[in-house]
Coordinates of C-alpha atoms and ligand atoms in Angstrom, one line a residue:
M1 CA 2.3 38.5 140.3
S2 CA 3.6 42.0 139.9
N3 CA 2.0 44.5 141.9
Q4 CA 2.4 47.2 139.2
I5 CA -0.8 49.0 138.0
R6 CA -1.2 49.1 134.3
L7 CA -2.6 51.4 131.9
D8 CA -4.5 50.2 128.7
V9 CA -5.4 53.0 126.1
N10 CA -6.3 51.1 123.4
A11 CA -9.8 52.0 123.4
M12 CA -8.8 55.8 123.4
M13 CA -7.1 55.1 119.9
A14 CA -8.9 55.5 116.3
E15 CA -7.2 52.3 115.3
Y16 CA -9.3 50.6 117.8
V17 CA -12.4 52.4 118.5
G18 CA -12.9 54.2 115.1
P19 CA -12.9 57.7 113.8
K20 CA -14.2 59.2 117.1
G21 CA -10.9 58.1 118.8
I22 CA -7.6 59.8 118.7
A23 CA -5.5 59.0 115.5
R24 CA -2.1 57.8 116.1
A25 CA -0.7 60.8 113.9
E26 CA -2.3 63.2 116.3
L27 CA -0.6 61.5 119.3
D28 CA 2.7 61.4 117.4
A29 CA 2.5 65.0 116.6
M30 CA 2.2 65.9 120.2
I31 CA 5.4 64.2 121.3
P32 CA 7.5 67.3 121.4
E33 CA 4.8 69.0 123.4
L34 CA 4.6 66.0 125.8
K35 CA 8.5 66.2 126.2
K36 CA 8.0 69.9 127.0
A37 CA 5.3 69.2 129.6
H38 CA 7.4 66.5 131.2
A39 CA 10.2 69.0 131.5
A40 CA 8.2 71.6 132.9
V41 CA 6.8 69.5 135.6
E42 CA 10.3 67.8 136.5
A43 CA 11.7 71.5 136.4
G44 CA 9.2 72.4 139.1
R45 CA 9.9 69.4 141.3
G46 CA 10.0 70.4 145.1
V47 CA 9.6 74.0 144.0
D48 CA 6.6 76.4 145.0
M49 CA 3.4 74.2 145.0
Q50 CA 5.2 71.1 143.8
G51 CA 6.4 69.8 147.1
W52 CA 4.0 66.8 146.6
M53 CA 6.7 65.4 144.2
D54 CA 9.3 65.2 147.2
L55 CA 6.9 63.2 149.4
P56 CA 7.8 59.7 148.4
Y57 CA 11.3 60.8 149.2
N58 CA 11.6 63.1 152.3
Q59 CA 9.3 61.6 155.0
Q60 CA 11.5 59.0 156.8
E61 CA 11.3 61.0 160.1
I62 CA 7.6 61.9 159.9
L63 CA 6.5 58.3 159.0
A64 CA 8.1 57.2 162.2
R65 CA 6.4 59.9 164.0
I66 CA 2.9 59.3 162.6
E67 CA 3.3 55.4 163.4
A68 CA 4.2 56.3 166.9
A69 CA 1.1 58.8 167.3
A70 CA -1.0 56.1 165.5
A71 CA 0.1 53.4 168.0
R72 CA -0.8 55.4 170.8
I73 CA -4.2 56.5 169.5
R74 CA -5.1 52.9 168.7
K75 CA -4.5 52.1 172.3
E76 CA -6.3 55.2 173.8
F77 CA -9.4 55.9 171.5
D78 CA -12.3 53.8 170.1
A79 CA -13.1 56.5 167.5
F80 CA -11.0 58.7 165.3
V81 CA -12.7 61.7 163.7
V82 CA -11.2 63.7 160.9
L83 CA -12.4 67.3 160.7
G84 CA -11.7 68.8 157.3
I85 CA -13.0 69.7 154.0
G86 CA -11.9 69.2 150.2
G87 CA -8.4 68.2 150.0
S88 CA -8.2 67.7 153.8
A89 CA -10.9 64.9 153.6
L90 CA -11.2 63.4 150.5
G91 CA -7.9 61.5 150.3
P92 CA -8.3 60.1 153.8
A93 CA -12.0 58.9 153.0
A94 CA -10.7 57.3 149.6
V95 CA -7.9 55.5 151.1
Q96 CA -9.9 54.3 154.1
Q97 CA -12.6 52.9 151.6
A98 CA -10.0 51.3 149.6
L99 CA -7.7 49.6 152.2
N100 CA -9.9 48.9 155.0
H101 CA -12.9 46.7 155.3
L102 CA -16.1 48.0 153.6
H103 CA -18.0 48.0 156.9
Y104 CA -14.9 48.9 158.9
N105 CA -16.7 50.8 161.6
E106 CA -19.3 48.1 162.2
L107 CA -16.6 45.4 162.9
P108 CA -16.0 44.5 166.4
A109 CA -12.9 46.2 167.7
E110 CA -10.7 43.2 167.8
K111 CA -11.4 42.9 163.9
R112 CA -10.6 46.3 163.2
G113 CA -7.2 47.7 162.5
G114 CA -7.9 50.6 165.0
P115 CA -10.7 53.0 166.3
R116 CA -13.7 53.5 164.2
L117 CA -13.2 56.3 161.6
Y118 CA -15.5 59.2 161.0
I119 CA -14.7 61.8 158.2
E120 CA -16.7 64.8 158.8
D121 CA -16.4 66.9 155.6
N122 CA -19.7 69.0 155.7
I123 CA -21.5 71.3 157.9
D124 CA -24.8 70.2 157.5
P125 CA -26.3 71.1 160.9
E126 CA -27.6 67.7 161.2
R127 CA -24.2 66.1 160.8
M128 CA -22.5 67.2 163.9
A129 CA -25.5 66.2 166.0
A130 CA -25.5 62.9 164.4
L131 CA -21.8 62.4 165.1
M132 CA -22.3 63.0 168.7
D133 CA -25.0 60.6 168.9
V134 CA -22.5 57.8 167.7
I135 CA -19.3 58.7 169.7
D136 CA -18.3 58.9 173.2
L137 CA -16.2 62.2 173.7
K138 CA -14.2 60.3 176.6
T139 CA -12.9 57.9 174.1
T140 CA -12.7 60.0 170.7
C141 CA -9.9 61.6 169.2
F142 CA -10.3 64.7 166.7
N143 CA -7.7 65.3 163.9
V144 CA -8.5 68.8 162.9
I145 CA -6.9 69.1 159.4
T146 CA -6.8 72.6 157.6
K147 CA -3.8 73.8 155.6
S148 CA -4.8 77.4 155.8
G149 CA -5.8 77.0 159.4
G150 CA -8.8 79.3 158.9
T151 CA -11.4 77.3 156.6
A152 CA -14.8 78.3 158.2
E153 CA -16.2 74.8 157.8
T154 CA -13.2 73.0 159.6
M155 CA -12.9 75.9 162.3
S156 CA -16.4 76.0 163.1
Q157 CA -16.4 72.2 163.8
Y158 CA -13.1 72.7 166.0
L159 CA -15.1 75.4 168.0
I160 CA -18.1 72.9 168.5
V161 CA -16.0 69.9 169.3
T162 CA -13.5 71.8 171.8
D163 CA -16.5 73.2 173.4
A164 CA -18.2 69.7 173.8
L165 CA -14.9 68.4 175.0
K166 CA -14.3 71.0 177.7
A167 CA -17.6 70.5 179.0
A168 CA -17.1 66.7 179.1
L169 CA -13.8 66.2 180.1
G170 CA -12.5 69.3 181.9
D171 CA -8.5 69.7 181.8
E172 CA -8.1 66.5 179.9
W173 CA -9.8 67.9 176.8
K174 CA -6.5 68.8 175.0
K175 CA -5.4 65.2 174.6
H176 CA -8.3 64.6 172.4
I177 CA -7.2 67.0 169.7
L178 CA -4.5 66.3 167.1
I179 CA -3.8 69.2 164.5
T180 CA -2.6 68.8 161.0
T181 CA -1.9 72.2 159.5
S182 CA 0.8 74.6 158.0
E183 CA 3.7 75.1 160.2
K184 CA 4.1 78.8 159.1
K185 CA 0.6 80.1 158.0
G186 CA -2.8 80.6 159.2
F187 CA -4.3 80.8 162.8
L188 CA -4.5 77.0 163.5
I189 CA -0.9 76.7 164.3
K190 CA -1.1 79.6 166.7
I191 CA -3.9 78.0 168.5
A192 CA -2.0 74.7 168.4
Q193 CA 1.1 76.2 169.9
R194 CA -0.8 78.2 172.6
E195 CA -3.0 75.0 173.6
G196 CA 0.0 72.7 173.4
F197 CA -1.9 70.2 170.8
E198 CA 0.1 67.5 169.2
T199 CA 0.6 68.9 165.7
F200 CA 1.8 67.7 162.4
Y201 CA 2.7 69.8 159.5
I202 CA 1.5 70.0 156.0
P203 CA 4.5 71.1 153.9
D204 CA 4.2 74.5 152.2
G205 CA 4.6 73.2 148.7
V206 CA 1.9 70.6 149.1
G207 CA -1.7 71.9 148.4
G208 CA -4.9 70.3 149.7
R209 CA -5.8 68.0 146.7
F210 CA -2.0 66.8 146.3
S211 CA -1.7 66.1 150.2
E212 CA -3.0 62.5 150.5
L213 CA 0.5 61.2 151.0
C214 CA 1.5 63.7 153.6
P215 CA 0.4 63.6 157.2
V216 CA -3.2 64.8 156.0
G217 CA -3.8 61.2 154.7
L218 CA -1.2 59.3 156.4
I219 CA -2.3 59.9 160.0
A220 CA -5.8 58.5 159.6
A221 CA -4.4 55.7 157.5
A222 CA -2.1 54.6 160.1
V223 CA -4.4 54.9 162.9
T224 CA -6.7 52.4 161.2
G225 CA -3.7 50.0 160.5
I226 CA -2.9 50.6 157.0
D227 CA 0.6 50.2 155.9
I228 CA 1.6 53.9 155.1
R229 CA 5.2 53.0 154.2
A230 CA 3.9 50.7 151.5
M231 CA 1.7 53.6 150.3
V232 CA 4.5 55.9 149.9
A233 CA 6.6 53.3 148.4
G234 CA 4.0 52.8 145.9
A235 CA 4.1 56.5 145.1
K236 CA 7.9 56.4 144.7
E237 CA 7.6 53.3 142.3
M238 CA 5.2 55.4 140.2
D239 CA 7.4 58.4 140.3
Q240 CA 10.3 56.4 139.1
R241 CA 8.4 54.9 136.3
C242 CA 7.6 58.5 135.2
K243 CA 11.0 59.8 135.4
T244 CA 11.4 59.3 131.4
D245 CA 9.9 61.7 128.9
D246 CA 9.1 58.9 126.6
A247 CA 5.3 58.8 126.7
F248 CA 5.5 55.3 125.6
A249 CA 7.2 54.4 128.8
N250 CA 5.7 56.9 131.2
P251 CA 2.1 56.0 131.8
A252 CA 1.0 59.5 133.3
L253 CA 2.6 61.3 130.3
L254 CA 0.8 59.0 127.8
D255 CA -2.5 59.6 129.7
A256 CA -2.1 63.2 129.9
G257 CA -1.4 63.6 126.3
L258 CA -4.4 61.6 125.4
M259 CA -6.8 63.4 127.8
F260 CA -5.4 66.6 126.4
L261 CA -6.1 65.5 122.7
A262 CA -9.7 64.1 123.8
M263 CA -10.4 67.6 125.2
K264 CA -9.6 69.0 121.9
K265 CA -11.8 66.9 120.2
G266 CA -14.8 68.1 122.4
A267 CA -14.4 65.4 125.3
N268 CA -15.0 67.8 128.0
M269 CA -15.9 65.4 130.6
S270 CA -14.1 62.6 132.5
V271 CA -16.0 59.8 133.7
M272 CA -14.2 57.8 136.4
M273 CA -15.8 54.3 136.7
P274 CA -14.3 51.9 139.3
Y275 CA -15.5 48.3 139.1
A276 CA -14.9 48.0 142.8
D277 CA -16.6 49.3 145.8
S278 CA -13.4 49.7 147.6
L279 CA -12.5 52.3 144.9
K280 CA -15.7 54.1 144.8
L281 CA -14.3 57.1 146.8
M282 CA -11.1 57.2 144.6
A283 CA -13.5 58.7 142.0
D284 CA -14.4 61.4 144.4
W285 CA -10.8 62.2 145.2
Y286 CA -10.0 62.4 141.6
A287 CA -13.0 64.5 140.9
Q288 CA -11.5 67.3 143.0
L289 CA -8.0 66.8 141.8
W290 CA -9.0 67.1 138.3
A291 CA -11.6 69.8 138.6
E292 CA -9.9 72.2 140.9
S293 CA -6.5 71.8 139.1
L294 CA -7.7 72.1 135.6
G295 CA -10.6 74.3 135.7
K296 CA -9.1 77.8 135.0
N297 CA -9.8 80.9 133.2
V298 CA -6.3 82.4 132.5
T299 CA -3.2 80.8 130.9
L300 CA 0.2 81.1 132.4
D301 CA 0.9 84.0 130.1
G302 CA -2.0 85.8 131.0
K303 CA -4.5 84.9 128.0
P304 CA -8.0 84.3 128.8
C305 CA -9.3 80.7 128.5
N306 CA -11.8 78.4 130.0
A307 CA -9.9 75.3 130.6
G308 CA -10.8 72.1 132.2
Q309 CA -12.7 68.9 132.0
T310 CA -15.7 68.0 134.2
P311 CA -14.9 65.1 136.3
I312 CA -17.9 62.6 136.9
K313 CA -17.9 60.0 139.6
T314 CA -19.5 56.7 138.9
L315 CA -19.4 53.2 140.2
G316 CA -19.4 49.9 138.2
V317 CA -21.7 48.1 137.9
T318 CA -24.2 50.1 139.9
D319 CA -24.1 53.1 137.5
Q320 CA -24.5 50.9 134.4
H321 CA -28.0 50.7 135.5
S322 CA -28.4 54.6 135.8
Q323 CA -25.9 56.2 133.5
L324 CA -24.5 54.0 130.9
Q325 CA -27.4 54.6 128.5
L326 CA -26.1 58.3 128.2
Y327 CA -22.5 57.1 127.8
T328 CA -23.4 54.8 124.9
E329 CA -25.9 57.0 123.1
G330 CA -25.5 60.6 124.3
P331 CA -23.3 63.3 123.1
Y332 CA -19.5 62.3 122.2
D333 CA -18.4 64.6 125.1
K334 CA -16.6 61.9 127.5
V335 CA -13.7 59.9 128.1
I336 CA -14.5 57.0 130.4
T337 CA -11.7 55.5 132.6
F338 CA -12.4 52.0 134.1
L339 CA -10.7 51.2 137.3
K340 CA -10.3 47.1 137.1
V341 CA -9.1 44.9 140.0
E342 CA -7.7 41.8 138.9
K343 CA -7.9 39.9 142.1
F344 CA -10.4 40.9 144.6
R345 CA -9.7 40.4 148.4
A346 CA -12.6 38.0 148.6
T347 CA -14.5 35.4 146.6
T348 CA -18.1 35.3 146.5
P349 CA -19.4 32.0 144.8
I350 CA -23.0 31.9 143.4
P351 CA -24.8 28.8 144.6
H352 CA -26.8 26.7 142.3
G353 CA -30.6 27.2 142.4
C354 CA -33.7 28.0 140.3
D355 CA -32.6 25.2 138.1
D356 CA -36.0 25.5 136.2
I357 CA -35.2 29.1 135.1
P358 CA -32.3 29.0 132.7
T359 CA -31.8 32.7 132.7
I360 CA -30.9 32.5 136.4
A361 CA -29.6 29.1 136.8
F362 CA -26.6 29.8 134.5
L363 CA -25.3 32.0 137.2
G364 CA -25.0 29.0 139.8
G365 CA -21.4 27.6 140.2
K366 CA -19.9 30.9 139.0
S367 CA -18.8 33.8 141.2
H368 CA -19.4 37.6 141.8
N369 CA -15.7 37.8 140.9
Q370 CA -16.6 36.5 137.5
L371 CA -19.9 38.6 137.2
I372 CA -18.4 41.9 137.9
E373 CA -15.6 41.4 135.2
A374 CA -17.9 40.1 132.8
E375 CA -20.1 43.3 133.4
R376 CA -17.2 45.3 133.0
Q377 CA -16.3 43.7 129.7
G378 CA -20.0 44.0 128.7
T379 CA -19.8 47.7 129.3
E380 CA -16.5 48.1 127.7
Y381 CA -17.8 46.2 124.8
A382 CA -21.1 48.5 124.6
L383 CA -18.8 51.6 124.7
F384 CA -16.5 50.2 122.0
K385 CA -19.5 49.4 119.8
A386 CA -20.6 53.1 120.1
Q387 CA -17.2 54.4 119.3
R388 CA -16.4 56.0 122.8
M389 CA -13.3 56.7 124.1
C390 CA -12.2 54.6 127.2
Q391 CA -9.2 53.5 129.0
T392 CA -8.5 51.0 131.7
I393 CA -6.4 51.3 134.8
T394 CA -5.7 47.8 136.3
L395 CA -4.8 47.2 139.9
P396 CA -3.4 43.6 140.2
E397 CA -5.2 44.0 143.6
V398 CA -6.2 46.9 145.9
N399 CA -3.4 47.2 148.5
A400 CA -1.4 49.9 150.0
G401 CA 1.3 49.6 147.2
T402 CA -1.2 49.9 144.3
I403 CA -3.1 52.7 146.1
G404 CA 0.1 54.8 146.4
Q405 CA 0.8 54.1 142.7
L406 CA -2.7 55.2 141.7
L407 CA -2.8 58.4 143.9
Y408 CA 0.6 59.5 142.5
F409 CA -0.1 58.5 139.0
F410 CA -3.4 60.7 139.0
E411 CA -1.4 63.6 140.4
L412 CA 1.3 63.4 137.8
V413 CA -1.4 63.2 135.1
T414 CA -2.9 66.3 136.3
A415 CA 0.4 68.1 136.6
Y416 CA 1.3 67.2 133.0
T417 CA -2.1 68.0 131.8
G418 CA -1.9 71.4 133.3
A419 CA 1.3 72.0 131.9
L420 CA -0.1 71.0 128.3
L421 CA -3.0 73.5 129.0
N422 CA -0.5 76.1 130.0
I423 CA -2.4 76.9 133.2
N424 CA -1.7 77.3 137.0
T425 CA -2.5 73.7 138.0
F426 CA -2.1 74.4 141.7
N427 CA -3.9 77.3 142.6
Q428 CA -7.8 77.7 143.3
P429 CA -9.0 81.3 142.8
G430 CA -12.5 80.1 142.2
V431 CA -12.4 78.3 145.5
E432 CA -10.9 81.3 147.4
E433 CA -13.6 83.6 145.9
S434 CA -16.4 81.6 147.5
K435 CA -14.6 81.2 150.8
I436 CA -14.2 85.2 151.1
A437 CA -17.9 85.6 149.8
A438 CA -19.0 83.1 152.5
Y439 CA -17.3 85.0 155.3
A440 CA -18.7 88.1 153.8
V441 CA -22.2 86.9 154.2
M442 CA -21.4 85.6 157.7
G443 CA -20.7 89.1 158.8
Y444 CA -16.9 89.0 159.0
D445 CA -15.4 92.6 159.2
S446 CA -12.0 92.6 157.7
E447 CA -11.3 95.3 155.0
V448 CA -11.4 92.4 152.3
H449 CA -14.6 90.9 153.5
T450 CA -16.3 94.3 154.1
A451 CA -15.5 95.3 150.4
K452 CA -16.6 91.9 149.4
R453 CA -20.0 92.3 151.0
E454 CA -20.5 95.8 149.1
E455 CA -19.4 93.9 146.0
M456 CA -22.0 91.3 146.4
K457 CA -24.9 94.0 146.7
N458 CA -24.0 94.8 142.9
R459 CA -25.9 91.8 141.7
P460 CA -29.0 92.5 139.9
A461 CA -31.9 92.0 142.0
P462 CA -33.8 88.7 141.7
K463 CA -37.1 89.1 139.8
A464 CA -40.1 87.8 141.2
E465 CA -41.4 86.2 138.1
Y466 CA -38.4 83.9 138.0
I467 CA -39.3 82.4 141.6
L468 CA -42.2 80.2 141.6
Ligands
LIG1 O1 -7.3 71.5 147.3 C1 -7.4 72.5 147.8 O2 -6.6 73.3 148.2 C2 -8.7 72.9 148.6 O3 -9.8 71.9 148.2 C3 -8.7 72.8 150.1 O4 -8.1 71.4 150.4 C4 -9.9 73.2 150.8 O5 -10.4 74.1 150.4 C5 -9.9 73.1 152.4 O6 -8.7 73.9 152.6 P1 -7.9 74.1 154.0 O7 -7.1 72.7 153.9 O8 -7.1 75.1 154.0 O9 -8.8 73.9 155.1

């Protein structure tokens, strides 16, 4: 069986789904623009913030270093904690969920690929306390991941954890910290050098949401026993498939063209609906990639715009029972992307029983594998009948190779779509604004933050009548 993921866009097209879909003529008319978008993305390969396009090719040495560190960590530690947020956490979490046991942390040590994994991507005051309740500092390694080296959430976690480690372990504490950060920018690299922490670098041209296939994601994956070489090879395979500017041979380019056309038709939401628990967090990872990359208010030539498409995370079949009603009968403002798994890693037969109740008895002798696919097809049909634009990405199975392909596929779709929208796909000024404002509120006294604090005072005073 081929391990290649496949994109089926029939249900995006008017020929299939009716007039609410995309007419073939609209797609054909876009071909020159698609070729231009492809050329623009290729021209940027490896340049500025497109270093992520080099990752499938330039990490031979780093992969070996990660594997060596992972082997040591597996031997020395019972728990591995990722401290990071946004692009520094969503990828590791998505890959862990996809490629390891669904209850990985609860498995006995001999059945796990490595230490228990915790990904702490928030600063809810209860969260750190909860973590401390379930780990033993003596046998825990903390991977502090921040590209900027100064993100308040991550660095506050660093302060809390290092304080606790020092108290618990004395001089030994430094061996429990692993740093993943920029080699040249930010404060964390300076701290790492001063303290002598083992450190991995996030390449300059790799932004947070494009960083899963560099040490940001590969370390946690390798520590838990995932085949990181197969993941990177999967990304390379997808990159090779997408070298052509023929949209009917390049799945990411075709998808970008259709998403762009769908947006023009008013589909300002992108629903990601994996039919597999293992892919549930892939929808979270995609949400950041799509939202932060495409949500921009100025074009590359300086014209105001409000570009973007709101990503929505769902899970099949669970969310059939919460959101599907809206998707079939609500506004025509969505594209639904199914992630379908051809061969699950387990088979769950449904035993016979309740023979006197035909509506239940018919399930006996079938399997959950059949039922989940039948439910997916049922949803697909309901959406077809309601003339909703849908597409399906099929993974022959969920393995390191298909996950590498899928991650890189979405990164390329995002880059091409950004080029079609003529926006800067790789910056995040809206996120930076909130980071500066939060530091200002916390009382940080740099010139920028003091000015921000003053600026924030200019908001209209809240009226009491609007607060109940
Ligand atoms: O994609 C991005 O750039 C952001 O979501 C960042 O990943 C996030 O803000 C965390 O930043 P950093 O890795 O610098 O701590």
